[in-house]
Coordinates of C-alpha atoms and ligand atoms in Angstrom, one line a residue:
X1 CA 6.6 -19.0 -11.3
X2 CA 10.3 -18.2 -9.7
X3 CA 11.4 -14.7 -8.7
X4 CA 14.6 -12.6 -8.9
X5 CA 15.9 -9.2 -7.9
X6 CA 15.6 -6.1 -9.5
X7 CA 19.7 -5.4 -9.1
X8 CA 20.7 -9.1 -9.6
X9 CA 20.2 -12.5 -11.1
X10 CA 18.5 -14.5 -8.8
X11 CA 16.3 -18.0 -9.0
X12 CA 14.1 -18.4 -5.9
X13 CA 10.5 -19.4 -5.2
X14 CA 7.9 -17.5 -3.9
X15 CA 8.7 -18.4 -0.2
X16 CA 12.0 -17.1 -0.1
X17 CA 11.2 -13.9 -1.5
X18 CA 8.3 -13.6 0.8
X19 CA 10.5 -14.5 3.7
X20 CA 13.5 -12.4 3.0
X21 CA 11.5 -9.3 2.1
X22 CA 14.7 -7.6 0.6
X23 CA 17.2 -9.4 -1.5
X24 CA 20.8 -9.5 0.0
X25 CA 22.0 -6.9 -2.4
X26 CA 19.4 -4.4 -1.7
X27 CA 17.1 -5.2 -4.7
X28 CA 13.5 -5.7 -4.5
X29 CA 12.1 -9.5 -5.7
X30 CA 10.4 -9.6 -8.9
X31 CA 8.5 -12.7 -10.6
X32 CA 10.9 -14.0 -13.6
X33 CA 7.6 -13.5 -15.6
X34 CA 3.9 -12.3 -16.0
X35 CA 1.3 -15.3 -15.5
X36 CA -1.5 -14.7 -18.0
X37 CA -5.2 -14.8 -16.9
X38 CA -7.1 -16.5 -19.6
X39 CA -10.5 -15.4 -20.8
X40 CA -12.0 -18.4 -19.3
X41 CA -10.2 -17.9 -15.8
X42 CA -12.1 -14.4 -16.1
X43 CA -15.2 -16.0 -16.8
X44 CA -14.9 -18.5 -13.7
X45 CA -13.8 -15.0 -12.0
X46 CA -16.7 -13.2 -12.7
X47 CA -19.0 -15.8 -10.7
X48 CA -16.9 -15.9 -7.9
X49 CA -16.8 -14.2 -4.7
X50 CA -13.7 -12.1 -3.9
X51 CA -12.2 -15.3 -1.8
X52 CA -12.2 -17.0 -4.9
X53 CA -10.8 -14.6 -7.0
X54 CA -8.0 -14.1 -4.4
X55 CA -7.4 -17.9 -4.7
X56 CA -7.2 -18.1 -8.2
X57 CA -4.6 -15.2 -8.7
X58 CA -2.3 -16.2 -5.7
X59 CA -2.3 -19.5 -7.2
X60 CA -0.4 -18.0 -10.3
X61 CA 2.4 -16.6 -8.2
X62 CA 2.6 -19.0 -5.2
X63 CA 3.3 -22.1 -6.9
X64 CA 5.2 -23.3 -4.1
X65 CA 2.2 -23.2 -2.1
X66 CA -0.4 -26.1 -2.0
X67 CA -4.2 -25.1 -3.0
X68 CA -5.1 -26.2 0.7
X69 CA -2.4 -23.9 1.9
X70 CA -3.4 -20.8 -0.4
X71 CA -7.2 -21.4 0.6
X72 CA -6.3 -21.4 4.0
X73 CA -4.3 -17.8 4.1
X74 CA -7.3 -16.4 1.9
X75 CA -9.8 -17.7 4.5
X76 CA -7.8 -16.4 7.7
X77 CA -7.2 -12.8 5.8
X78 CA -10.6 -12.4 4.6
X79 CA -13.3 -14.2 6.5
X80 CA -15.0 -12.2 9.1
X81 CA -12.3 -9.4 9.3
X82 CA -14.1 -7.2 6.7
X83 CA -17.1 -5.2 8.0
X84 CA -18.4 -5.9 4.1
X85 CA -19.0 -9.5 3.2
X86 CA -17.1 -8.2 0.0
X87 CA -13.4 -6.7 1.4
X88 CA -13.3 -4.6 -1.8
X89 CA -16.6 -3.4 -3.0
X90 CA -17.3 -1.0 -6.0
X91 CA -19.3 2.2 -6.1
X92 CA -20.7 3.9 -8.6
X93 CA -20.6 7.3 -7.6
X94 CA -20.5 10.0 -10.1
X95 CA -20.2 10.2 -14.2
X96 CA -17.7 7.5 -15.0
X97 CA -16.1 7.0 -11.8
X98 CA -16.4 3.9 -9.3
X99 CA -14.9 4.0 -6.3
X100 CA -12.9 0.9 -5.1
X101 CA -13.5 1.0 -1.3
X102 CA -10.5 -1.0 0.3
X103 CA -10.9 0.3 3.5
X104 CA -13.3 -2.2 5.1
X105 CA -11.1 -3.9 7.1
X106 CA -9.8 -4.0 10.9
X107 CA -7.7 -0.6 10.6
X108 CA -9.7 1.1 8.0
X109 CA -7.2 1.9 5.2
X110 CA -6.1 -0.5 2.2
X111 CA -3.2 -1.7 3.9
X112 CA -5.6 -4.4 5.3
X113 CA -6.0 -5.8 2.1
X114 CA -2.6 -7.3 2.0
X115 CA -1.7 -7.1 5.6
X116 CA -4.2 -9.4 6.6
X117 CA -3.1 -12.0 4.1
X118 CA 0.6 -11.4 4.9
X119 CA 1.4 -13.1 8.3
X120 CA -0.6 -16.3 7.0
X121 CA 1.8 -16.3 3.8
X122 CA 4.7 -15.7 5.8
X123 CA 4.3 -18.0 8.7
X124 CA 3.6 -20.9 5.6
X125 CA 6.6 -19.7 3.8
X126 CA 8.9 -19.6 7.0
X127 CA 7.8 -23.1 7.8
X128 CA 9.2 -24.1 4.2
X129 CA 12.5 -22.6 4.1
X130 CA 13.3 -20.7 7.4
X131 CA 13.4 -23.8 9.8
X132 CA 11.7 -23.0 12.6
X133 CA 13.2 -19.4 13.1
X134 CA 11.3 -16.6 14.5
X135 CA 10.7 -13.9 11.9
X136 CA 11.2 -10.2 13.2
X137 CA 9.0 -7.7 10.9
X138 CA 10.4 -4.4 10.8
X139 CA 8.4 -1.6 9.7
X140 CA 8.7 1.9 8.8
X141 CA 5.3 3.5 8.7
X142 CA 3.8 6.6 7.3
X143 CA 0.7 5.7 9.4
X144 CA -1.6 3.2 7.7
X145 CA 1.0 0.5 7.6
X146 CA 2.3 0.3 10.8
X147 CA -1.2 -0.1 12.3
X148 CA -2.4 -3.0 9.5
X149 CA 0.8 -4.6 10.0
X150 CA 0.5 -4.7 14.1
X151 CA -3.0 -6.1 13.5
X152 CA -2.1 -8.3 11.2
X153 CA 0.5 -9.8 13.4
X154 CA -0.3 -9.5 16.9
X155 CA 0.5 -12.5 18.8
X156 CA 1.1 -14.9 15.6
X157 CA 3.1 -17.5 16.7
X158 CA 6.9 -17.6 15.9
X159 CA 6.7 -13.8 14.7
X160 CA 7.8 -10.5 16.3
X161 CA 7.0 -7.3 15.1
X162 CA 8.3 -3.9 15.3
X163 CA 7.0 -0.5 14.1
X164 CA 9.0 3.1 13.7
X165 CA 6.9 5.7 12.9
X166 CA 7.6 10.0 12.5
X167 CA 6.8 11.1 15.4
X168 CA 4.7 14.1 14.1
X169 CA 3.9 12.7 10.4
X170 CA 0.7 11.0 11.6
X171 CA -2.6 11.5 12.2
X172 CA -3.9 11.8 15.7
X173 CA -6.2 8.8 15.2
X174 CA -3.2 6.9 13.2
X175 CA -1.3 7.5 16.2
X176 CA -3.7 6.5 18.6
X177 CA -4.3 3.1 16.8
X178 CA -0.6 2.3 17.2
X179 CA 0.3 3.4 20.4
X180 CA -2.8 1.4 22.2
X181 CA -1.7 -1.9 19.9
X182 CA -2.0 -4.8 22.1
X183 CA 0.1 -8.2 21.7
X184 CA 2.7 -10.5 23.4
X185 CA 5.0 -9.6 20.6
X186 CA 4.9 -6.1 19.7
X187 CA 6.9 -3.1 20.1
X188 CA 6.2 0.6 18.5
X189 CA 8.5 3.6 18.3
X190 CA 7.9 7.0 17.4
X191 CA 11.5 8.6 15.9
X192 CA 12.5 12.4 15.7
X193 CA 12.6 12.4 12.0
X194 CA 9.7 12.1 9.0
X195 CA 8.8 8.9 6.8
X196 CA 11.9 8.6 4.8
X197 CA 14.3 8.8 7.9
X198 CA 12.4 6.0 9.1
X199 CA 12.0 3.9 5.9
X200 CA 15.9 4.7 5.5
X201 CA 16.8 3.5 9.0
X202 CA 14.8 0.7 8.2
X203 CA 16.6 -0.3 5.2
X204 CA 20.0 0.4 6.7
X205 CA 19.2 -2.3 9.5
X206 CA 18.1 -5.0 7.4
X207 CA 21.6 -4.5 5.5
X208 CA 23.5 -4.5 8.7
X209 CA 25.5 -7.6 9.1
X210 CA 26.2 -7.2 13.2
X211 CA 22.9 -6.8 13.4
X212 CA 22.1 -10.3 11.5
X213 CA 24.4 -11.8 13.4
X214 CA 23.2 -10.5 16.8
X215 CA 19.2 -12.3 15.7
X216 CA 20.9 -15.0 13.9
X217 CA 22.2 -16.3 17.4
X218 CA 18.7 -16.0 18.9
X219 CA 17.6 -18.1 15.9
X220 CA 15.8 -14.9 14.4
X221 CA 15.6 -13.4 11.2
X222 CA 14.4 -10.1 10.1
X223 CA 11.7 -9.5 7.2
X224 CA 9.4 -7.2 6.3
X225 CA 6.0 -6.0 6.1
X226 CA 6.4 -3.0 4.0
X227 CA 5.5 -2.7 0.4
X228 CA 8.9 -3.8 -0.5
X229 CA 7.8 -7.5 0.4
X230 CA 6.5 -9.2 -2.6
X231 CA 4.0 -11.0 -0.6
X232 CA 2.3 -7.4 -0.2
X233 CA 2.2 -7.0 -4.0
X234 CA 0.1 -10.1 -4.9
X235 CA -2.9 -9.4 -2.5
X236 CA -3.5 -5.8 -4.1
X237 CA -3.3 -7.2 -7.7
X238 CA -6.5 -9.2 -6.5
X239 CA -8.7 -6.6 -6.1
X240 CA -7.7 -4.8 -9.3
X241 CA -8.9 -7.9 -11.2
X242 CA -12.1 -8.3 -9.1
X243 CA -13.1 -4.3 -10.1
X244 CA -12.8 -5.4 -13.6
X245 CA -15.1 -8.5 -12.9
X246 CA -17.5 -6.0 -11.0
X247 CA -17.4 -3.7 -13.8
X248 CA -18.4 -6.3 -16.2
X249 CA -21.2 -7.8 -13.9
X250 CA -22.5 -4.3 -13.7
X251 CA -22.8 -3.9 -17.3
X252 CA -20.8 -0.8 -17.2
X253 CA -17.9 -2.4 -19.9
X254 CA -18.1 -5.8 -21.8
X255 CA -15.4 -8.2 -21.4
X256 CA -12.2 -7.0 -22.8
X257 CA -13.2 -3.7 -22.6
X258 CA -10.6 -1.2 -21.3
X259 CA -10.8 0.9 -18.0
X260 CA -8.7 3.3 -16.0
X261 CA -7.1 3.3 -12.8
X262 CA -6.8 6.1 -10.7
X263 CA -4.6 5.7 -7.2
X264 CA -3.5 7.8 -4.7
X265 CA 0.5 7.0 -4.6
X266 CA 3.0 7.3 -2.0
X267 CA 5.4 4.2 -2.5
X268 CA 4.0 3.1 -5.8
X269 CA 2.9 -0.1 -4.1
X270 CA -0.6 0.1 -4.5
X271 CA -0.3 1.5 -8.3
X272 CA 2.3 -1.3 -9.2
X273 CA -0.1 -3.7 -8.5
X274 CA -2.4 -2.4 -11.2
X275 CA 0.3 -2.3 -13.3
X276 CA 1.0 -5.9 -12.8
X277 CA -2.7 -7.0 -13.6
X278 CA -2.5 -5.0 -16.6
X279 CA 0.9 -7.2 -17.3
X280 CA -1.4 -10.4 -16.8
X281 CA -4.0 -9.6 -19.6
X282 CA -6.7 -7.2 -17.7
X283 CA -7.6 -4.5 -20.0
X284 CA -6.4 -1.3 -18.1
X285 CA -6.0 1.8 -20.3
X286 CA -4.5 4.7 -18.3
X287 CA -2.9 4.5 -14.7
X288 CA -3.2 7.8 -13.4
X289 CA -1.0 8.4 -10.6
X290 CA -1.7 11.1 -8.3
X291 CA 0.1 12.5 -5.6
X292 CA -0.2 15.3 -2.9
X293 CA 1.7 18.2 -2.7
X294 CA 5.2 15.9 -2.4
X295 CA 4.9 15.6 -5.8
X296 CA 8.2 13.9 -6.8
X297 CA 6.3 11.5 -9.2
X298 CA 4.4 13.9 -11.1
X299 CA 7.7 15.4 -12.3
X300 CA 9.1 11.9 -12.7
X301 CA 6.3 10.6 -15.2
X302 CA 6.4 14.5 -16.9
X303 CA 10.6 14.4 -17.4
X304 CA 11.6 11.1 -16.5
X305 CA 14.0 12.8 -13.9
X306 CA 13.5 11.7 -10.4
X307 CA 14.8 14.0 -8.0
X308 CA 14.3 13.9 -4.5
X309 CA 15.8 16.9 -3.4
X310 CA 13.4 19.2 -2.6
X311 CA 11.3 20.7 0.2
X312 CA 9.3 17.9 2.2
X313 CA 5.7 18.6 3.2
X314 CA 3.8 17.2 6.0
X315 CA 0.0 17.1 4.4
X316 CA -3.4 16.0 5.3
X317 CA -2.7 13.2 3.4
X318 CA 0.2 11.6 5.6
X319 CA 0.0 7.9 4.1
X320 CA 1.5 9.7 0.6
X321 CA 4.0 12.3 2.3
X322 CA 6.9 10.1 0.9
X323 CA 9.9 11.4 -1.6
X324 CA 11.2 8.2 -2.1
X325 CA 8.6 5.8 -3.4
X326 CA 10.5 2.2 -3.2
X327 CA 8.5 0.1 -5.7
X328 CA 9.2 2.2 -8.9
X329 CA 12.4 0.2 -8.6
X330 CA 9.9 -2.7 -9.3
X331 CA 8.5 -0.6 -12.5
X332 CA 11.9 0.3 -13.9
X333 CA 12.9 -3.4 -13.3
X334 CA 10.3 -4.5 -15.8
X335 CA 10.6 -1.5 -18.5
X336 CA 14.3 -2.1 -18.6
X337 CA 13.4 -5.9 -19.4
X338 CA 15.3 -7.1 -16.5
X339 CA 18.5 -5.0 -16.7
X340 CA 19.8 -5.3 -13.4
X341 CA 23.1 -3.5 -14.1
X342 CA 21.1 -0.3 -15.1
X343 CA 18.7 -0.4 -12.3
X344 CA 21.1 -1.1 -9.8
X345 CA 23.0 1.9 -10.9
X346 CA 20.2 4.3 -11.0
X347 CA 19.5 3.3 -7.4
X348 CA 22.8 3.9 -6.7
X349 CA 22.5 7.4 -8.1
X350 CA 19.3 7.8 -6.0
X351 CA 21.4 7.2 -2.9
X352 CA 24.4 9.4 -3.6
X353 CA 22.8 12.3 -5.3
X354 CA 19.2 12.0 -4.6
X355 CA 18.4 11.9 -8.5
X356 CA 18.5 9.8 -11.6
X357 CA 17.1 10.0 -15.3
X358 CA 15.9 7.7 -17.4
X359 CA 16.4 6.6 -20.8
X360 CA 13.9 8.3 -23.3
X361 CA 13.2 4.8 -24.4
X362 CA 11.5 4.2 -20.6
X363 CA 10.4 7.5 -20.6
X364 CA 8.3 6.7 -23.9
X365 CA 6.9 3.7 -22.2
X366 CA 5.9 5.1 -18.9
X367 CA 4.2 8.3 -20.8
X368 CA 2.1 5.2 -22.7
X369 CA 0.8 3.3 -19.8
X370 CA 0.9 6.4 -16.8
X371 CA -0.6 9.9 -16.6
X372 CA 0.9 11.7 -13.5
X373 CA -1.1 15.0 -11.5
X374 CA -1.0 16.3 -8.2
X375 CA -3.2 18.4 -5.7
X376 CA -2.4 20.9 -3.1
X377 CA -3.9 20.9 0.4
X378 CA -6.5 23.6 -0.4
X379 CA -7.6 21.7 -3.3
X380 CA -7.6 18.4 -1.7
X381 CA -10.3 20.1 1.1
X382 CA -12.2 21.8 -1.6
X383 CA -12.9 18.1 -3.4
X384 CA -14.2 16.3 -0.4
X385 CA -16.5 19.4 0.3
X386 CA -17.6 18.9 -3.5
X387 CA -17.9 15.2 -3.4
X388 CA -20.2 15.5 -0.3
X389 CA -22.3 18.2 -1.4
X390 CA -23.0 17.2 -4.8
X391 CA -23.1 13.3 -4.3
X392 CA -23.5 12.7 -0.8
X393 CA -20.3 10.8 -0.8
X394 CA -17.7 11.1 2.1
X395 CA -14.1 10.6 1.2
X396 CA -11.1 10.7 3.1
X397 CA -8.1 13.0 2.2
X398 CA -6.0 10.5 -0.1
X399 CA -9.3 9.6 -2.0
X400 CA -9.9 13.3 -2.4
X401 CA -6.5 13.5 -4.1
X402 CA -7.3 10.8 -6.4
X403 CA -10.2 12.2 -7.3
X404 CA -9.2 15.4 -8.0
X405 CA -6.4 14.4 -10.3
X406 CA -8.8 12.2 -12.1
X407 CA -11.1 14.9 -12.7
X408 CA -8.0 17.4 -14.0
X409 CA -7.1 14.2 -16.1
X410 CA -10.8 14.1 -17.7
X411 CA -10.7 17.7 -18.3
X412 CA -7.3 17.6 -20.0
X413 CA -8.0 14.5 -22.3
X414 CA -11.8 14.5 -22.7
X415 CA -11.5 10.7 -21.8
X416 CA -14.7 9.4 -20.8
X417 CA -13.3 5.3 -20.1
X418 CA -15.1 3.9 -17.4
X419 CA -12.0 4.4 -14.2
X420 CA -12.0 2.5 -11.2
X421 CA -10.5 5.1 -8.6
X422 CA -8.8 3.6 -5.4
X423 CA -10.6 4.6 -2.1
X424 CA -7.7 4.0 0.4
X425 CA -8.8 5.0 3.7
X426 CA -11.9 5.9 5.9
X427 CA -13.0 9.5 6.3
X428 CA -13.0 8.6 10.2
X429 CA -9.2 8.0 9.8
X430 CA -8.8 11.8 9.2
X431 CA -11.7 13.2 10.9
X432 CA -9.8 15.8 12.0
X433 CA -8.9 17.0 8.5
X434 CA -12.4 16.0 6.5
X435 CA -14.7 17.6 9.3
X436 CA -13.9 21.2 8.4
X437 CA -14.6 20.1 4.5
X438 CA -18.6 20.0 5.5
X439 CA -19.1 22.4 8.2
X440 CA -17.9 25.6 8.9
X441 CA -18.5 25.5 12.8
X442 CA -15.9 25.6 15.2
X443 CA -14.5 22.1 15.9
X444 CA -14.5 20.3 18.9
X445 CA -10.7 19.8 20.3
X446 CA -10.9 16.4 21.2
X447 CA -10.5 13.6 18.4
X448 CA -13.3 11.5 19.5
X449 CA -15.7 14.3 19.4
X450 CA -14.8 15.2 16.3
X451 CA -15.5 11.9 15.1
X452 CA -18.9 11.8 16.3
X453 CA -19.8 14.9 15.1
X454 CA -18.9 13.9 11.5
X455 CA -21.0 11.2 12.0
X456 CA -23.6 13.3 13.1
X457 CA -23.4 15.7 10.0
X458 CA -22.9 13.4 7.4
X459 CA -25.3 10.5 8.6
X460 CA -22.7 8.0 8.0
X461 CA -21.6 5.5 10.7
X462 CA -18.3 5.4 12.6
X463 CA -16.1 2.1 11.8
X464 CA -16.5 0.0 14.9
X465 CA -12.4 -0.6 15.6
X466 CA -12.2 3.4 15.5
X467 CA -14.9 3.9 18.2
X468 CA -13.2 1.3 20.2
X469 CA -9.9 3.2 20.4
X470 CA -11.5 6.0 22.8
X471 CA -11.1 3.3 26.0
X472 CA -8.0 1.9 24.9
X473 CA -5.0 2.5 27.2
X474 CA -1.7 4.1 25.5
X475 CA 1.0 1.4 25.7
X476 CA 3.6 2.1 23.8
X477 CA 5.4 5.6 24.5
X478 CA 8.8 5.7 23.6
X479 CA 10.4 8.0 21.1
X480 CA 13.8 8.1 19.7
X481 CA 16.3 9.4 17.3
X482 CA 16.9 8.0 14.3
X483 CA 20.5 6.8 15.1
X484 CA 18.7 4.9 18.1
X485 CA 16.7 2.7 15.8
X486 CA 19.1 -0.4 16.2
X487 CA 19.5 -0.1 19.9
X488 CA 15.5 0.1 20.4
X489 CA 15.5 -3.0 18.3
X490 CA 18.1 -5.1 20.5
X491 CA 16.4 -3.8 24.0
X492 CA 13.2 -5.4 22.9
X493 CA 14.7 -8.4 21.4
X494 CA 16.4 -9.0 24.7
Ligands
LIG501 C1 -0.3 3.6 2.2 C2 -1.3 4.5 1.4 C3 -1.5 5.0 0.4 C4 -0.2 5.4 -0.7 O1 0.1 3.7 -1.0 P1 1.3 3.3 -1.9 O2 0.9 1.8 -1.8 O3 2.1 3.8 -1.0 O4 1.4 4.1 -3.0 C5 -2.6 5.9 -0.1 N1 -3.5 6.0 0.7 C6 -3.7 5.4 1.9 C7 -4.8 5.9 2.5 C8 -2.5 4.9 2.3 O5 -2.8 4.4 3.8

């Protein structure tokens, strides 16, 4: 398996794609073709546990890794790190809806599925292609990526990790998780701006030649733990394949029978992984892209016009408060059949004018695979309330967006296909927003009292990593202007 870039012809192996994060001309790495999952392999995977499923899928992409290396990485990532024996359990909750719970990892959001594995993939890759350099991981986060990357990379040899988050754009629990992070190699900095500012700042630093030289001097090299890194994408493909096997095993579908997938979407990484699974032969029907009030993707799927020139909203589902969905670039590359010139042009237009329009042919392809919908703040809260009172299932705000858009989709189409809904965070991570959906009483002001009240009212357990935060000291207090991100990095690396 070889990799190329969305904006220029390249021919590299997975280790280079993973170490570089972003291709040097600014494109994202993509596989040159999609490996197919044979019927035989599916049969084998149906009999396998999660780690074995992950091993088999990773092997199809990481052909420059040995079997032992992949096994070592998978074992390190998933053994004893998740509070459920299966890191991605599939739960039948109502009608044809099965919730794929992706938040049983150490930071209680789906980012753990990839970010527990990425440090292993990255250090193995660096050993192959970056001769002993220290990898400096730069992260822009809307909340969940930051903590998941910090947890994955803390005290990993030959790495340093620097996380930027929007000062007012994350939940109290998310902020607490990041600012209390321990580790010799970690730095965390709030910025005065929103997530797109943080992401744009990080991308600019990646492309900054002075900064590159500064690092090279110290025998260091930048890499990324954001979902622009291909190493984030493959681990996410695994759980869609795994969900397919679980649907077969539970008798809900037969082998080869179609199922739909719903994903609460921000940067388009998670839903893109489902699209990859489909290209590999998994019988996924509709990919339902659920957005919150920042509904730039809903409009795009409807009209073929991507337009980020619109008001930015801070919502109760902050991990989806995004106007520039980076991974959409990969989808465009595949739908334009690898036409790097056109994709580069569209991305140039996005940068210069904040908008672009895809061809009618590509729009037809998008509509064939995707359905887009969105859910506002009130509906998000109503959905949490209903799911809990009707089915005694407590979900977080992001998952609620997905459930609401799924219900809208079924109401509109009457589609009765079995459906996998990605449940992307523990409700306890967003307790301040979830709690008022299950009680009308006055809420305590303290974040941890909220968490305890939520547990008492719903009879569900507080995830241990969140309970443990209460007594941890705040270690990271810096807040900088967005123009000062480079200076912060330099002072940390000194
Ligand atoms: C990151 C995140 C999302 C959005 O995922 P993308 O891959 O960026 O589309 C949704 N929900 C939660 C809880 C997240 O942390």
